Short mmCIF file of C-alpha atoms and ligand atoms in Angstrom, two decimals:
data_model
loop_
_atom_site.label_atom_id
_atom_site.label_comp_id
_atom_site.label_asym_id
_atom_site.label_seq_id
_atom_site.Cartn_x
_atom_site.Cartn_y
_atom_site.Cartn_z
CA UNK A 1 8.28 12.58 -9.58
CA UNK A 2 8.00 14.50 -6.11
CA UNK A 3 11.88 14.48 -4.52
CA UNK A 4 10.72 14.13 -0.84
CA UNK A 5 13.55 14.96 0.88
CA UNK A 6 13.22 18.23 -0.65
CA UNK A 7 9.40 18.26 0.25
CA UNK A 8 10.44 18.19 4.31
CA UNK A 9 13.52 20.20 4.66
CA UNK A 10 12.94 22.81 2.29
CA UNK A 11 9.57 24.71 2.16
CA UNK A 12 10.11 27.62 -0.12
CA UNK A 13 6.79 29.79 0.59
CA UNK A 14 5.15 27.85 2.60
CA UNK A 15 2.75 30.07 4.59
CA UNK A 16 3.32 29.60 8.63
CA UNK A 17 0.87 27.32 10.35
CA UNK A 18 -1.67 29.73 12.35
CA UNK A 19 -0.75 27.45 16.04
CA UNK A 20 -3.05 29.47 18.06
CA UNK A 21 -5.61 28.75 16.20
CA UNK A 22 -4.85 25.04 15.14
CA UNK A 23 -4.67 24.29 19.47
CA UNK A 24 -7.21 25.96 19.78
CA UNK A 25 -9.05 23.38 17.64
CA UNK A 26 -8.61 20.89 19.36
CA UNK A 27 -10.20 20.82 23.03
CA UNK A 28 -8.21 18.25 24.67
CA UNK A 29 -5.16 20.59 24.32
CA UNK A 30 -7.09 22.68 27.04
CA UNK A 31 -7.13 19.73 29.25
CA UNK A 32 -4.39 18.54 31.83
CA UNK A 33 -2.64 15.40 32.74
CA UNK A 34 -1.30 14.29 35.83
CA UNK A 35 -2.32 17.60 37.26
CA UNK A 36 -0.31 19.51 34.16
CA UNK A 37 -1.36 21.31 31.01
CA UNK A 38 -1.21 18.62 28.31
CA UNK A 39 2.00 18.17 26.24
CA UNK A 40 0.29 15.37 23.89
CA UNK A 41 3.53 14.30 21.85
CA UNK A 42 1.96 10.22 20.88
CA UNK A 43 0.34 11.46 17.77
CA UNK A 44 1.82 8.59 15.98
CA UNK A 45 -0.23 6.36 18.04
CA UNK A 46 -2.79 8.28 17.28
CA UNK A 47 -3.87 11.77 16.87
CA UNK A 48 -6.39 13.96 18.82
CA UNK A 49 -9.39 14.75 16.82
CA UNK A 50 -10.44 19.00 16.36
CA UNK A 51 -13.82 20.13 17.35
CA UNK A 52 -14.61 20.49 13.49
CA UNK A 53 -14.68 16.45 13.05
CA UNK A 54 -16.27 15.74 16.87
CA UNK A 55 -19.02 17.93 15.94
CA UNK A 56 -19.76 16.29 12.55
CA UNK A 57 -19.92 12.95 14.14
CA UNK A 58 -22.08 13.89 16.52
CA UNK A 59 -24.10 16.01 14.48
CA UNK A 60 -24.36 13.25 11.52
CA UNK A 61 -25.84 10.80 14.55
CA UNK A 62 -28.43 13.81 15.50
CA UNK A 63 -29.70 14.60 12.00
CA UNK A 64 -28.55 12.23 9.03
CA UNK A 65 -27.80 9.16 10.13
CA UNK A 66 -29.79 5.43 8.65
CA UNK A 67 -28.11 2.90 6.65
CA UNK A 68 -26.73 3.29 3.13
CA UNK A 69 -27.47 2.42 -0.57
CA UNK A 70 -30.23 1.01 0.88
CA UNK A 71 -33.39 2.58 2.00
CA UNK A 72 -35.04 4.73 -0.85
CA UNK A 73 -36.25 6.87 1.65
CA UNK A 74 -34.81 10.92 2.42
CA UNK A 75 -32.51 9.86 5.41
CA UNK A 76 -31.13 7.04 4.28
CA UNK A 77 -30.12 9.20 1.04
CA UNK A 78 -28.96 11.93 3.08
CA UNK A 79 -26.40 9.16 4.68
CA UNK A 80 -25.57 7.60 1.38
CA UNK A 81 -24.88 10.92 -0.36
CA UNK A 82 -22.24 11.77 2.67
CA UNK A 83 -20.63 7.91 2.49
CA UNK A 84 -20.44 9.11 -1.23
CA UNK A 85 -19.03 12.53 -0.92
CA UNK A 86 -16.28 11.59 1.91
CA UNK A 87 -15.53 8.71 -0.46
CA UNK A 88 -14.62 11.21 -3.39
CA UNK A 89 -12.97 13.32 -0.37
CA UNK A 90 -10.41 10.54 -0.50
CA UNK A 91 -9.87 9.97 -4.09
CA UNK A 92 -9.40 13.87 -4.16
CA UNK A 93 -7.00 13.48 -1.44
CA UNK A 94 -4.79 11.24 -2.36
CA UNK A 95 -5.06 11.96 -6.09
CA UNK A 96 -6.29 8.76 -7.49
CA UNK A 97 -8.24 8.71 -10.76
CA UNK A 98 -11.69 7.24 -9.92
CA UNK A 99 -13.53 6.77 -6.46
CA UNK A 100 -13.81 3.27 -7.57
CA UNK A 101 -10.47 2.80 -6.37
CA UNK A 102 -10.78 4.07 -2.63
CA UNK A 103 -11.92 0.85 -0.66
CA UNK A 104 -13.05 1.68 3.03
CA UNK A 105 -11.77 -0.59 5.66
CA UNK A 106 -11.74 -0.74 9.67
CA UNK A 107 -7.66 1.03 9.17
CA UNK A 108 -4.32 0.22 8.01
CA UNK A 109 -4.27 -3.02 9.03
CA UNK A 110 -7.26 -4.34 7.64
CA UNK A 111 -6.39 -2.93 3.81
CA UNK A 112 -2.86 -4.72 4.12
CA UNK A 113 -4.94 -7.82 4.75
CA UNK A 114 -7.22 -7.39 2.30
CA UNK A 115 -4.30 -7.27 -0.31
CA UNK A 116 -2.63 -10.15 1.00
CA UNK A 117 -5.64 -12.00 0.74
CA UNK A 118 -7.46 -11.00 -2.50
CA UNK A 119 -4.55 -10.09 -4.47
CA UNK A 120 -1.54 -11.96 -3.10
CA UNK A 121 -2.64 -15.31 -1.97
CA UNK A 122 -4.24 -16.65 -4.99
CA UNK A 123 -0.87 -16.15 -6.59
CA UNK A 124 1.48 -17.39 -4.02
CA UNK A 125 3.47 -20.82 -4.96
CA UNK A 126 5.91 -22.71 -2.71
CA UNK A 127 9.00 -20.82 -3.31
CA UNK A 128 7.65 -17.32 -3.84
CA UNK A 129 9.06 -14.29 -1.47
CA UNK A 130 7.63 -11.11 -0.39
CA UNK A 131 10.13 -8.69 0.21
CA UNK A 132 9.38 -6.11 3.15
CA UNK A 133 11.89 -3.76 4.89
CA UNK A 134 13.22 -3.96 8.70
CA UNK A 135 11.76 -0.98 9.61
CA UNK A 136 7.88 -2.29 9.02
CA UNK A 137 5.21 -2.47 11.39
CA UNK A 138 3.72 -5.56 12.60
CA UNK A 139 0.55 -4.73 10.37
CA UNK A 140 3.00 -4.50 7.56
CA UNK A 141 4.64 -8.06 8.47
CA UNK A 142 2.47 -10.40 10.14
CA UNK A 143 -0.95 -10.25 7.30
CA UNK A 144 2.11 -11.74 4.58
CA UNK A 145 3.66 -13.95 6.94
CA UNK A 146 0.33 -15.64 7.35
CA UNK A 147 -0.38 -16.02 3.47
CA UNK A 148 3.23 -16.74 3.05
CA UNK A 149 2.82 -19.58 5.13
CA UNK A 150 -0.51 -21.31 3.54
CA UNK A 151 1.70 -21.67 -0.08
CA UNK A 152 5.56 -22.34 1.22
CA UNK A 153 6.35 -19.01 0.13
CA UNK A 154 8.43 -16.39 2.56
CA UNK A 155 9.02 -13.00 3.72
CA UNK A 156 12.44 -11.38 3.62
CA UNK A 157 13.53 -7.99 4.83
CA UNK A 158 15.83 -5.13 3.09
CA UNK A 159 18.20 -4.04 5.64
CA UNK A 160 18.48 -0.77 6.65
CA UNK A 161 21.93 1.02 7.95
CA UNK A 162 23.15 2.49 11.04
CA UNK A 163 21.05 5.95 10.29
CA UNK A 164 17.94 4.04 9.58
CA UNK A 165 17.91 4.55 6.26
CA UNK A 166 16.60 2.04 3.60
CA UNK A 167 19.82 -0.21 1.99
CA UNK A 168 19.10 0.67 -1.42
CA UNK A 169 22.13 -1.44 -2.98
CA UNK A 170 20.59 -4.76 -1.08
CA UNK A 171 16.68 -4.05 -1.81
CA UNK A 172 18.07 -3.61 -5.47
CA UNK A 173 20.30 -7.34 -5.22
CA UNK A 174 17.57 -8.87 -3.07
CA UNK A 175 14.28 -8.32 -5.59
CA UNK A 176 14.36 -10.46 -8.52
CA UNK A 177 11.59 -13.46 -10.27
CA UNK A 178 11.05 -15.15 -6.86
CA UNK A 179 9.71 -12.03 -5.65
CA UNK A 180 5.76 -11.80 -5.58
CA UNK A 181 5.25 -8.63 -3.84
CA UNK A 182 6.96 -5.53 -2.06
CA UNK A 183 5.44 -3.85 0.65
CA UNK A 184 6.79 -0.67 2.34
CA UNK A 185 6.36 1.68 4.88
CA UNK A 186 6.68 5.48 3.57
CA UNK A 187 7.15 6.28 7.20
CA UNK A 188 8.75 4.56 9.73
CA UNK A 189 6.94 5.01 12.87
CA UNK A 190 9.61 4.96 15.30
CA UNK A 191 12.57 6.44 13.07
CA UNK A 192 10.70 8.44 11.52
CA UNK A 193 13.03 7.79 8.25
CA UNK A 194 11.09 8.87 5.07
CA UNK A 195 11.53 6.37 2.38
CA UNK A 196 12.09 6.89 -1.41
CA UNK A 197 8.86 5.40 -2.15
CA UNK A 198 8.90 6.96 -5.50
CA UNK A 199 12.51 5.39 -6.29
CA UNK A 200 11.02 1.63 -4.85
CA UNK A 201 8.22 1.68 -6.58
CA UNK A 202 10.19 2.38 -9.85
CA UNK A 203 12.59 -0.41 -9.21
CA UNK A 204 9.78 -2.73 -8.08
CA UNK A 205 8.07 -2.18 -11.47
CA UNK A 206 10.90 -3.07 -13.57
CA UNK A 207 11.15 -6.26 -11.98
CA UNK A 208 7.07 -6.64 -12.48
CA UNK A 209 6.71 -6.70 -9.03
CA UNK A 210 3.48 -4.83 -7.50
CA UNK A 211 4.36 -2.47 -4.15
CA UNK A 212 2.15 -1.33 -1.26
CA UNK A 213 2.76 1.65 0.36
CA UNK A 214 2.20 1.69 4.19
CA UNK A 215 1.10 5.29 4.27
CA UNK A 216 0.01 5.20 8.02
CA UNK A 217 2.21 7.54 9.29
CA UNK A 218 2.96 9.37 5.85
CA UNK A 219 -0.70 11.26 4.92
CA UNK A 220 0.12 13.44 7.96
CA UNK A 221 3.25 14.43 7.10
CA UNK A 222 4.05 14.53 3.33
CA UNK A 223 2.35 15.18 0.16
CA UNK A 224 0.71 12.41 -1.45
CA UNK A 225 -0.29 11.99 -4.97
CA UNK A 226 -0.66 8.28 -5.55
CA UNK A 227 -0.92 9.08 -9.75
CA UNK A 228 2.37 10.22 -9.48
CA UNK A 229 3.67 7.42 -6.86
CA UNK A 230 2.52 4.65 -9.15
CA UNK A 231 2.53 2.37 -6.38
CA UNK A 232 -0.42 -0.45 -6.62
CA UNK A 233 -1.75 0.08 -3.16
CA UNK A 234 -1.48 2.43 -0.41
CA UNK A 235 -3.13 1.99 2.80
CA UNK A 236 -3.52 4.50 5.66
CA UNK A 237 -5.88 5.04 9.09
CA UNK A 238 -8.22 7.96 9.66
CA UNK A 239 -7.22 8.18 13.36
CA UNK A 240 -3.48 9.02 12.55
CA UNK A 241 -4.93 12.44 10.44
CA UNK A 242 -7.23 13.82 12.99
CA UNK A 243 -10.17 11.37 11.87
CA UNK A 244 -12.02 8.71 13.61
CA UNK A 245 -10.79 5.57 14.74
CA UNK A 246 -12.46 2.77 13.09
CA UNK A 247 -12.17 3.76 9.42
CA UNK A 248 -8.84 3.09 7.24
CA UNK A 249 -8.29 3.81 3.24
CA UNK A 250 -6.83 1.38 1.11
CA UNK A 251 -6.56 2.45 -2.34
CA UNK A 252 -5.94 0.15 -4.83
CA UNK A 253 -5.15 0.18 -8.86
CA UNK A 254 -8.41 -0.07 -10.34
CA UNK A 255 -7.12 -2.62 -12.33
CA UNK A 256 -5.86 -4.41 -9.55
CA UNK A 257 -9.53 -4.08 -8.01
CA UNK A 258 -11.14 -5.07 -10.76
CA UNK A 259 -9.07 -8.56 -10.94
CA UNK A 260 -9.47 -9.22 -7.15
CA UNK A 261 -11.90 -11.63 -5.37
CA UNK A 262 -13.92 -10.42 -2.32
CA UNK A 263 -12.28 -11.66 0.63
CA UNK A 264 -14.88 -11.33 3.12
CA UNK A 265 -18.59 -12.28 2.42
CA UNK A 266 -21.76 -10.67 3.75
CA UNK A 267 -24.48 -8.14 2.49
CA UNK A 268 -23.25 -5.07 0.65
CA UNK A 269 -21.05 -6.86 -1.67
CA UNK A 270 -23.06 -9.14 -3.95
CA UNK A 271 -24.60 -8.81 -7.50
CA UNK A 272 -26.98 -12.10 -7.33
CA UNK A 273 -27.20 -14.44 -4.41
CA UNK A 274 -28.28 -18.07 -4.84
CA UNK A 275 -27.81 -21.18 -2.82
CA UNK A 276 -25.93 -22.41 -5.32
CA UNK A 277 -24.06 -19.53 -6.44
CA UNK A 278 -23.37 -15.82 -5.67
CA UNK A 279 -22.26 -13.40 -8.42
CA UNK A 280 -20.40 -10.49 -6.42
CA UNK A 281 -21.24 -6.52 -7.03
CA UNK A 282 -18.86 -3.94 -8.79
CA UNK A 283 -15.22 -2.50 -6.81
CA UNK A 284 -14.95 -1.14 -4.11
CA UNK A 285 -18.67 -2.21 -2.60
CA UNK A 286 -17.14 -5.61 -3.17
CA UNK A 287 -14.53 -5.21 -0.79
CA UNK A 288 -16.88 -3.81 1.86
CA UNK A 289 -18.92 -6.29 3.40
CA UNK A 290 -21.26 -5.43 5.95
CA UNK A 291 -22.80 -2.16 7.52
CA UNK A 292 -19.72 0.06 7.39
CA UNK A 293 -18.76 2.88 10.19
CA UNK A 294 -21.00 5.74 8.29
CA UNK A 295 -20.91 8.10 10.79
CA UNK A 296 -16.75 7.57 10.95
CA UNK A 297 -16.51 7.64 7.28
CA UNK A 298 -18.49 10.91 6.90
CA UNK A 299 -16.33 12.26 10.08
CA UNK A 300 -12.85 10.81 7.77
CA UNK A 301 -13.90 13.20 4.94
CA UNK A 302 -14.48 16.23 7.53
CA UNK A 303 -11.19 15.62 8.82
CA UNK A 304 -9.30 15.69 5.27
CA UNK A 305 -11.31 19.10 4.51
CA UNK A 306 -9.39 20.20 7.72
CA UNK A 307 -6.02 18.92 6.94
CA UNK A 308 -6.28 20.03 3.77
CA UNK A 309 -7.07 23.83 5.23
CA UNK A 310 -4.39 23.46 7.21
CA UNK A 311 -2.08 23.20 3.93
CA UNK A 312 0.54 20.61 3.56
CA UNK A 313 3.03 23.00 3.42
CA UNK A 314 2.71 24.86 6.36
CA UNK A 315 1.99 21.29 8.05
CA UNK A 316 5.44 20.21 7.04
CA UNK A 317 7.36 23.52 7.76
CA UNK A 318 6.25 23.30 11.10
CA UNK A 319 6.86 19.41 11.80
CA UNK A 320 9.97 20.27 10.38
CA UNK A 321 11.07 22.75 13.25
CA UNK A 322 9.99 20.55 15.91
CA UNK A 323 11.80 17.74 14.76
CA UNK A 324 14.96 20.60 14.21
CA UNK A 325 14.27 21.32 17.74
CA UNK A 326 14.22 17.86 19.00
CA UNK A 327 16.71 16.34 17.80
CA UNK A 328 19.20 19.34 19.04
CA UNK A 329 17.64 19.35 22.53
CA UNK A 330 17.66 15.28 22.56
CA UNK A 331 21.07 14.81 21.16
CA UNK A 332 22.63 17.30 24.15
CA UNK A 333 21.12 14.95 26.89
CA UNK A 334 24.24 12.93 28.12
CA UNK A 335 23.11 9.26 28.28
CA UNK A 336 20.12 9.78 26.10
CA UNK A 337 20.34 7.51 22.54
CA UNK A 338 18.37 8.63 19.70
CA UNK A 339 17.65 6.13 17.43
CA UNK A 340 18.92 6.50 13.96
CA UNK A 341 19.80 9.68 12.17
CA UNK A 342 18.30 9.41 8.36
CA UNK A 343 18.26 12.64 6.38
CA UNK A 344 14.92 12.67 5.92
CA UNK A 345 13.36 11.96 8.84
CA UNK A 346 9.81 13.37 9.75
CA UNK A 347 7.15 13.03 12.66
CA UNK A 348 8.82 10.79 15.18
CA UNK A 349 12.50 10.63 17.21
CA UNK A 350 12.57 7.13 19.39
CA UNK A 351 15.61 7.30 22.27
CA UNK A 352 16.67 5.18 25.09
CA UNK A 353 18.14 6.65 27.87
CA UNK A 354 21.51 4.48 29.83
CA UNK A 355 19.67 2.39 32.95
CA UNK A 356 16.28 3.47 32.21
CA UNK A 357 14.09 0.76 30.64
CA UNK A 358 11.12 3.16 28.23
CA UNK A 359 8.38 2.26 30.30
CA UNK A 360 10.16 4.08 33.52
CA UNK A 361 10.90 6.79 31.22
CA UNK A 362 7.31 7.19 29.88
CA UNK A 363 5.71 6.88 33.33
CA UNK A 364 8.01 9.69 34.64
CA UNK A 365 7.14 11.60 31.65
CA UNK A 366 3.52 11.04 32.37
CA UNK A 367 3.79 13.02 36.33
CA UNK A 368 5.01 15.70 34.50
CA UNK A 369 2.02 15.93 32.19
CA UNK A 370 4.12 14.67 29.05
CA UNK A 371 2.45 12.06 26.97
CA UNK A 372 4.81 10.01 24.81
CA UNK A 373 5.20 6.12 23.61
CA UNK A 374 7.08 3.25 25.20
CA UNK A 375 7.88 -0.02 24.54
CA UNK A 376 8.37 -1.80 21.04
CA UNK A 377 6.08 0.05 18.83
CA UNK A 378 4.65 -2.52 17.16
CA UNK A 379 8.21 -2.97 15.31
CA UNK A 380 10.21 -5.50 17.41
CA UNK A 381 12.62 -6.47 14.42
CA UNK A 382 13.49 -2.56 14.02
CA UNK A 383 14.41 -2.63 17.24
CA UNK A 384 16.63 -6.21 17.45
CA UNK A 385 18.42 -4.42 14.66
CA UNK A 386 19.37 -2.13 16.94
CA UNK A 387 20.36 -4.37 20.07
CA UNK A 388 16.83 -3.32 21.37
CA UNK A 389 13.65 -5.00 23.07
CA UNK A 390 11.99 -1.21 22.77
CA UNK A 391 12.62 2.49 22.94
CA UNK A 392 10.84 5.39 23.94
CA UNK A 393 8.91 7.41 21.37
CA UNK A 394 7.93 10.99 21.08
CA UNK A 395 5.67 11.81 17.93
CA UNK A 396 4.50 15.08 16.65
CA UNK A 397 0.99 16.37 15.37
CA UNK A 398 -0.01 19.64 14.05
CA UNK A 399 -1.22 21.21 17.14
CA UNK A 400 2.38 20.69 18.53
CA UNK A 401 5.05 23.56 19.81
CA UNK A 402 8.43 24.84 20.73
CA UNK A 403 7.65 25.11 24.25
CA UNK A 404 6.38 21.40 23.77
CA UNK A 405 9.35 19.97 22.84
CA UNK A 406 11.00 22.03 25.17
CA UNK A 407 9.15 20.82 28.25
CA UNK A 408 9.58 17.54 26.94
CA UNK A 409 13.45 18.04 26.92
CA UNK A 410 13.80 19.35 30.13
CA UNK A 411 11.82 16.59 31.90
CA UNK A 412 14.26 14.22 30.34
CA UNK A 413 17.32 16.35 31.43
CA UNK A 414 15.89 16.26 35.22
CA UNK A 415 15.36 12.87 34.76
CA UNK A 416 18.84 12.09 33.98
CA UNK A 417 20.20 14.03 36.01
CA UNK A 418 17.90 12.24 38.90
CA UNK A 419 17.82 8.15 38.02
CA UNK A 420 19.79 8.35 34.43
N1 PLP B 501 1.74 0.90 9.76
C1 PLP B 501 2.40 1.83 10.44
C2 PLP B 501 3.67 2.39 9.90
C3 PLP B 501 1.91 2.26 11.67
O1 PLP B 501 2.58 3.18 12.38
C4 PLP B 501 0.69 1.72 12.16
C5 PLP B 501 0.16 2.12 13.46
O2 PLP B 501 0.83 2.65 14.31
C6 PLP B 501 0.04 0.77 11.38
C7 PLP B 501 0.59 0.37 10.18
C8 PLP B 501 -1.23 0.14 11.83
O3 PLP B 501 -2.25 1.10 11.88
P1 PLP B 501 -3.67 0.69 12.45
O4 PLP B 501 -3.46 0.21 13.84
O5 PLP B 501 -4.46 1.95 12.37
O6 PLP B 501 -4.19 -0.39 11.57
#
């Protein structure tokens, strides 16, 4: 199994990210803001897209565009055979076995609701818990809550410690035959904390309990090779990796799939349709109801060839040094708070700074061309933990540098030293 704290801190050989060439890319890094060259650092929000996936769109709208598995004639096979290939882009991707078990969906969200509708809450009985982790976002929360509350079961939450790590001890004491389901973030979007998703997953399993992985702000960042993982499901958004918004990935056991009901009816999805009865189609076409984003889906595998160029080791090393960098620079400012200190920690560093409430700080940020995160991130319990309504957020993407981070620390020094 992959030990991913060695993964992010140690990259023996990986080859250096060309930057120069990875900004250059991406045309809004040319652009300015506020008057200023652009120093994007909300990539957790979501990234910027390179010209490589903007032009496929477009040029898949020009030239190949018409509906799918549906029209016999040239286009519409043209369009089918791209849905297709982007499909196995995916499977390839994340390493799962068949392309019958990469479902598309509108993003994260959507997949964790179609597995808390179609596989969850036919099983749920008054009683039943589905354990989650402090550090989830809403997306990962709210779609169980509302399931959980239909059948008298609940959600409960592993704490997490000081550092923002995962309270392995409690999740072990806390899982046991009430529990129905585990779902997870791999990444936490505002600590950035890296999770032993492996190490859950294996625990989880011994109690016969099934685990989603919330992989939304993990493709970007880590290796992922869900044969290896185990994990049931594992969900993730195009936009975060340089894709479209408007298309997300769940990937699902095909076993799992194969059990599951469709949760959402419409065209696209059905074997035989009667007035009496309907007899639904094979996985994953039966989770897909409806005309799906083509053009996005096609653009989602474009954007994977890219990552994937980009290699996942030189991605990391690279991340890696910013965050290095960051957390240095941050941790010198006086007054500044960064929230949490795991040891594995990748993509994000969330801070408050004494008498400045995170939207001041991102507005000031903003006149000096610096584009960061404020508020609660979608992850209000994370931040009561902490004796927080929100925090400030910087995030990192490929196209990211030294002098980045480095502008972005000595706004926040001249902003102390001004208002702090
Ligand atoms: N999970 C995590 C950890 C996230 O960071 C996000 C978005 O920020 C989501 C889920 C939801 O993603 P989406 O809005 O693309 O559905």
């Amino acid at each position: 199994m992959t030990d991913m704290a060695t993964d992010i801190r140690e990259r023996p050989g990986a080859a250096a990210l060309d930057l120069d060439a990875v900004r250059a890319a991406f045309p809004v890094m040319a652009d300015t803001m506020s008057g200023r060259p652009i120093v994007f650092l909300d990539s957790g929000a979501s990234s910027q897209k390179p010209e490589a996936v903007i032009a496929a769109h477009a040029e898949f709208y020009r030239h190949d565009y018409a509906n799918i598995h549906r029209g016999v004639y040239e286009l519409s096979q043209r369009a089918s055979d791209a849905f297709d290939a982007a499909r196995r882009k995916v499977q390839t991707f994340l390493g799962a076995a068949e392309w019958r078990e990469i479902v598309f969906t509108r993003n994260t969200t959507e997949a964790i609701n179609l597995v808390a509708w179609s596989f969850l809450e036919p099983k749920l009985q008054p009683g039943d818990e589905i354990l989650l982790t402090t550090m989830e976002h809403h997306s990962n929360i709210v779609p169980w809550q509302i399931v959980a509350m239909r059948h008298g079961a609940k959600v409960v939450s592993v704490p997490i410690t000081d550092a923002g790590e995962l309270d392995m001890d409690a999740l072990r004491s806390m899982i046991g035959p009430r529990t129905k389901m585990l779902a997870c973030s791999w990444v936490s979007n505002v600590l950035g904390t890296v999770n032993p998703v492996a190490e859950i997953v294996q625990i989880a399993h011994g109690h016969g309990v099934p685990v989603l992985v919330d992989a939304a702000q993990a493709v970007q960042h880590v290796a992922v090779d869900v044969a290896s993982l185990d994990a049931d499901f594992l969900a993730f958004s195009a936009h975060k990796i340089y894709g479209p918004s408007g298309v997300g990935v769940l990937y699902g056991k095909r076993e799992h799939l194969e059990a599951m009901p469709p949760w959402q009816g419409g065209g696209g999805i059905v074997d035989r349709v009667e007035f009496e009865k309907t007899t639904f189609g094979e996985i994953p076409f039966r989770f897909e109801a409806g005309t799906p984003d083509i053009a996005g889906v096609h653009a989602t595998g474009v954007a994977l060839d890219w990552f994937g160029g980009l290699g996942i080791d030189a991605v990391a090393a690279h991340e890696a040094d910013l965050m290095a960098q960051g957390l240095r620079a941050l941790h010198q400012i006086p007054g500044l708070h960064v929230l949490g200190a795991p040891a594995c920690r990748t993509g994000a560093i969330s801070f408050t700074v004494n008498g400045l409430h995170p939207s001041d700080i991102g507005a000031m940020l903003d006149l000096d061309g610096i584009a960061i995160r404020s508020g609660h991130h979608c992850a209000q319990p994370l931040h009561r933990r902490f004796g927080l309504e929100g925090s400030a957020r910087a995030s990192f993407g490929v196209y990211n540098t030294n002098s980045d981070v480095e502008a972005l620390a000595e706004s926040l020094r001249r902003i102390v030293r001004k208002y702090g």
